[in-house]
mmCIF file of C-alpha atoms in Angstrom:
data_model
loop_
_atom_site.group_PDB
_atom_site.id
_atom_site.type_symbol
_atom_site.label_atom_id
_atom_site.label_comp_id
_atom_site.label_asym_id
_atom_site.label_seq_id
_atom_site.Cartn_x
_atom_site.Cartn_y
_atom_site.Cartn_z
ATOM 1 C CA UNK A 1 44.602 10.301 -4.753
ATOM 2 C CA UNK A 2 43.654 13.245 -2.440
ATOM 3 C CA UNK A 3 42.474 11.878 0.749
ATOM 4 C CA UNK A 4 38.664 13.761 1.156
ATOM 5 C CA UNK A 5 38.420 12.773 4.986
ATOM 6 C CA UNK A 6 35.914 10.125 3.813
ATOM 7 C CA UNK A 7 33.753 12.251 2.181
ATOM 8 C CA UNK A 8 33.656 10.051 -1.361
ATOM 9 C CA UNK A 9 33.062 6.974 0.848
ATOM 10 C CA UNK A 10 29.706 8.883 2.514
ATOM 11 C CA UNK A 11 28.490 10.712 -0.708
ATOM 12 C CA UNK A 12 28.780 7.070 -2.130
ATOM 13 C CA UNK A 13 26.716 5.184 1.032
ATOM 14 C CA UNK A 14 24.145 8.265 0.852
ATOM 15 C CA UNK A 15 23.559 7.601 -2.757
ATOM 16 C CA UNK A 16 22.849 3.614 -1.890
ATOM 17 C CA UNK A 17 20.504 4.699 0.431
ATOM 18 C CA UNK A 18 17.502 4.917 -1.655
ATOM 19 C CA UNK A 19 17.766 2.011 -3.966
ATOM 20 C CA UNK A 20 18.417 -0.330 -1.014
ATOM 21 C CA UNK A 21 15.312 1.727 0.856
ATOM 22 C CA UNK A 22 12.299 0.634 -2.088
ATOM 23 C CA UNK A 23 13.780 -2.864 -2.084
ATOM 24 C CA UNK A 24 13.336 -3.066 1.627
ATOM 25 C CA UNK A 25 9.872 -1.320 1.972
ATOM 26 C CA UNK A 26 8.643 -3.424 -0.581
ATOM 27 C CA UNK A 27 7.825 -6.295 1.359
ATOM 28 C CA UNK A 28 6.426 -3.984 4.055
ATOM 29 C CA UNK A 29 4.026 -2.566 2.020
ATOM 30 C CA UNK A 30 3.068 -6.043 0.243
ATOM 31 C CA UNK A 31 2.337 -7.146 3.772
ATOM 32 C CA UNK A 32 0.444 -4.445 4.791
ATOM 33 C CA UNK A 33 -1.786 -3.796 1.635
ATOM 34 C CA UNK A 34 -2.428 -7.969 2.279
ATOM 35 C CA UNK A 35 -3.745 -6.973 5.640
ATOM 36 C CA UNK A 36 -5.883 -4.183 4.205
ATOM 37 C CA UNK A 37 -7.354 -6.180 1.441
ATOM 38 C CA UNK A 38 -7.705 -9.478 4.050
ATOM 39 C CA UNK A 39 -10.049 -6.775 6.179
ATOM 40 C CA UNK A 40 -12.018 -5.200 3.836
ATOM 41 C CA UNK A 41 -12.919 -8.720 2.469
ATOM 42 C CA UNK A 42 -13.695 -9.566 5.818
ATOM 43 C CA UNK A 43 -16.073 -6.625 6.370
ATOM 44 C CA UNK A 44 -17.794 -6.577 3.100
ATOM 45 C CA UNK A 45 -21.247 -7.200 2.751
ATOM 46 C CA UNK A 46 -22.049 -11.007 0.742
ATOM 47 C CA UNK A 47 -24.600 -11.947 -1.379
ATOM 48 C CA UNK A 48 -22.568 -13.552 -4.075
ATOM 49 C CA UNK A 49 -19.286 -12.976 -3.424
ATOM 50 C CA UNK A 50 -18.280 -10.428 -6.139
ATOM 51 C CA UNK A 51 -17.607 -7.639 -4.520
ATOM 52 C CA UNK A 52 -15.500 -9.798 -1.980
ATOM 53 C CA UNK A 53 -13.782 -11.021 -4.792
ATOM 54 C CA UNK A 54 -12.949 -7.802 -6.475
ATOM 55 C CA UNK A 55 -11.108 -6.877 -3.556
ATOM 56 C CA UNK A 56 -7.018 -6.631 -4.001
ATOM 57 C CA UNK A 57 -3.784 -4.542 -4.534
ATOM 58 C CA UNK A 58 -1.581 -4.338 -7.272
ATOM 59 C CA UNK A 59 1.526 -2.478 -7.858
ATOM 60 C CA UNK A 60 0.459 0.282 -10.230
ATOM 61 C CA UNK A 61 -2.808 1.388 -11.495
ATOM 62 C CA UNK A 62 -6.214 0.136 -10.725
ATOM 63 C CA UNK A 63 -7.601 -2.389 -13.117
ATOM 64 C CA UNK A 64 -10.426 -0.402 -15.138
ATOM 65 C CA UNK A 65 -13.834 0.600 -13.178
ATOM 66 C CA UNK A 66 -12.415 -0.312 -9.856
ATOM 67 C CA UNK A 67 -12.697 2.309 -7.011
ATOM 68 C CA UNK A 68 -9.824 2.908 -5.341
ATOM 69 C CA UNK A 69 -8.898 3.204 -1.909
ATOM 70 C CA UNK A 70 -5.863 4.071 -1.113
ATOM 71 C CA UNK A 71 -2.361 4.547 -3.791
ATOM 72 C CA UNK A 72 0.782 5.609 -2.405
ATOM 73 C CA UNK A 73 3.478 6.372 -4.516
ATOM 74 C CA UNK A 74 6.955 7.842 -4.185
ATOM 75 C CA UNK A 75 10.672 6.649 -5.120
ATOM 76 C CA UNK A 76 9.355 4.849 -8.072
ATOM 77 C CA UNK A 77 7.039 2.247 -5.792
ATOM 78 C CA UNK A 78 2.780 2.908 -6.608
ATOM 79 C CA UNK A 79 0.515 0.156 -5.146
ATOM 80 C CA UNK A 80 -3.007 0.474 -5.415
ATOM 81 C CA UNK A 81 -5.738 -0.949 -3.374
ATOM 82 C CA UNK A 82 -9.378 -0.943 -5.120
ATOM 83 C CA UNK A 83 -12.480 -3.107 -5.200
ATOM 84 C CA UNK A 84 -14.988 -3.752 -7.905
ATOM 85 C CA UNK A 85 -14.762 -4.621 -11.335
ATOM 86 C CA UNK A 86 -17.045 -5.142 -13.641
ATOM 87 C CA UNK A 87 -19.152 -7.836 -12.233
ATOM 88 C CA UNK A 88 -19.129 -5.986 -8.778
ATOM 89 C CA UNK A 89 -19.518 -2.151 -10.490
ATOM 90 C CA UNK A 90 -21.499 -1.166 -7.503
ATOM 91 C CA UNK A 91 -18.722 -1.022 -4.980
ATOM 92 C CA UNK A 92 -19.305 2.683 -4.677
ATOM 93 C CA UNK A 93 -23.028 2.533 -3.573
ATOM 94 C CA UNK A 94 -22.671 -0.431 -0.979
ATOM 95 C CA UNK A 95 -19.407 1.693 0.628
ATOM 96 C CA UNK A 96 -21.486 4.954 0.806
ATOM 97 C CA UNK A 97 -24.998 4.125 0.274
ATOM 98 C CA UNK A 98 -27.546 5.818 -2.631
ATOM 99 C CA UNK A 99 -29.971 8.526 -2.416
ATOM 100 C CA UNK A 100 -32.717 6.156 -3.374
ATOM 101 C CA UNK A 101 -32.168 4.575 0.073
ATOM 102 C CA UNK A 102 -30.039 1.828 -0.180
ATOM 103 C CA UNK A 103 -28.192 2.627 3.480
ATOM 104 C CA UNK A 104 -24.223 2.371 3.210
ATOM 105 C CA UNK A 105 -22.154 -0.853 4.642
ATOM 106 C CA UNK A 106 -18.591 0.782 4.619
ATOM 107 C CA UNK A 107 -15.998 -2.354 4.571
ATOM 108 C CA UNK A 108 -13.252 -0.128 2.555
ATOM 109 C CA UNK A 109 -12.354 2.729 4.366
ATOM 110 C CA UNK A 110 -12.822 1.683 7.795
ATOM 111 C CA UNK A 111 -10.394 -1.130 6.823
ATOM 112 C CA UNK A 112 -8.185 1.237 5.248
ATOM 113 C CA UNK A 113 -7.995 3.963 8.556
ATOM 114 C CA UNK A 114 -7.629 0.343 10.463
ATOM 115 C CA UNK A 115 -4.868 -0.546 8.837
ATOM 116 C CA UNK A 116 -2.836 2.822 7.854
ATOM 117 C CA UNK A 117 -1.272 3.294 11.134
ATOM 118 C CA UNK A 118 0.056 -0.383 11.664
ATOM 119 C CA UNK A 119 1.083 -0.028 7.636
ATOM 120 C CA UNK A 120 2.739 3.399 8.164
ATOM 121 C CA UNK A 121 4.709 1.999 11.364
ATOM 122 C CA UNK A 122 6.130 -1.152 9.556
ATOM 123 C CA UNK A 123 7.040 0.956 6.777
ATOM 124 C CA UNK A 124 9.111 3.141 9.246
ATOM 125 C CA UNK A 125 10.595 0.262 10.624
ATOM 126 C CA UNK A 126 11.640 -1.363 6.932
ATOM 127 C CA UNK A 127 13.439 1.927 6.022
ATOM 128 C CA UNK A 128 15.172 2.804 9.272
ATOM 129 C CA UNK A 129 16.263 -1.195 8.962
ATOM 130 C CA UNK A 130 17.291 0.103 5.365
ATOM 131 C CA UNK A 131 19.605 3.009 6.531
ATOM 132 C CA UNK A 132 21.227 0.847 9.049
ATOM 133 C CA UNK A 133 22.185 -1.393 6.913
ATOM 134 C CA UNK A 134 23.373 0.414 4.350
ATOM 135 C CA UNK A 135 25.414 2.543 6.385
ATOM 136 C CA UNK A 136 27.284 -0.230 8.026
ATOM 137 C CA UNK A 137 28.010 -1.588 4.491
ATOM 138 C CA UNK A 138 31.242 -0.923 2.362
#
């Protein structure tokens, strides 16, 4: 066999590089959509605890007549975070209020923009972790 100068070996560590990148973002992004969902749920208005209930993440798509926060998606990983369901159907008008008056209590987004950066960071971190890794492997 020709020798390549290691160029096989690279092509072959550069190619492990993604797979080895979603499994080690996934826990990052589990933790962070966790801290998202734990402050919206903190911020929501309660009466009866629907809406706080309807409050989550799930990989994939957002269970039917939920709103929806935030969804990233890329290299084969989607999470969604949403709230309401059908019990709590009027997540919309306490996050932004109606014209008939009803004045808005955000909880959603302001957790959301509180959360994104710290979320975006330890995603960084959980893929740089992933290339150095993989490149010291093999």
């Amino acid at each position: 066999m020709a020798n390549d100068g290691g160029l096989s070996r690279f092509q072959q560590r550069m190619r492990a590089i993604p797979k080895s990148m979603r499994e080690a973002v996934k826990p990052a992004i589990e933790k962070s959509a966790d801290e998202i969902v734990a402050l919206a749920k903190s911020l929501v208005p309660v009466e009866e605890g629907e809406l706080r209930e309807s409050i989550g993440w799930t990989w994939g798509e957002a269970p039917e007549g939920s709103m929806v926060i935030a969804q990233g998606s890329g290299e084969g990983l989607t999470i969604t975070i949403y709230a309401g369901n059908d019990e709590a159907f009027y997540a919309r008008w306490v996050e932004f209020g109606t014209q008939q008056g009803a004045e808005a209590s955000p909880f959603f987004f302001p957790a959301y923009r509180l959360g994104k950066k710290r979320a975006v960071n330890r995603i960084k971190r959980a893929v740089g972790k992933a290339v150095r890794d993989n490149w010291g492997s093999r």
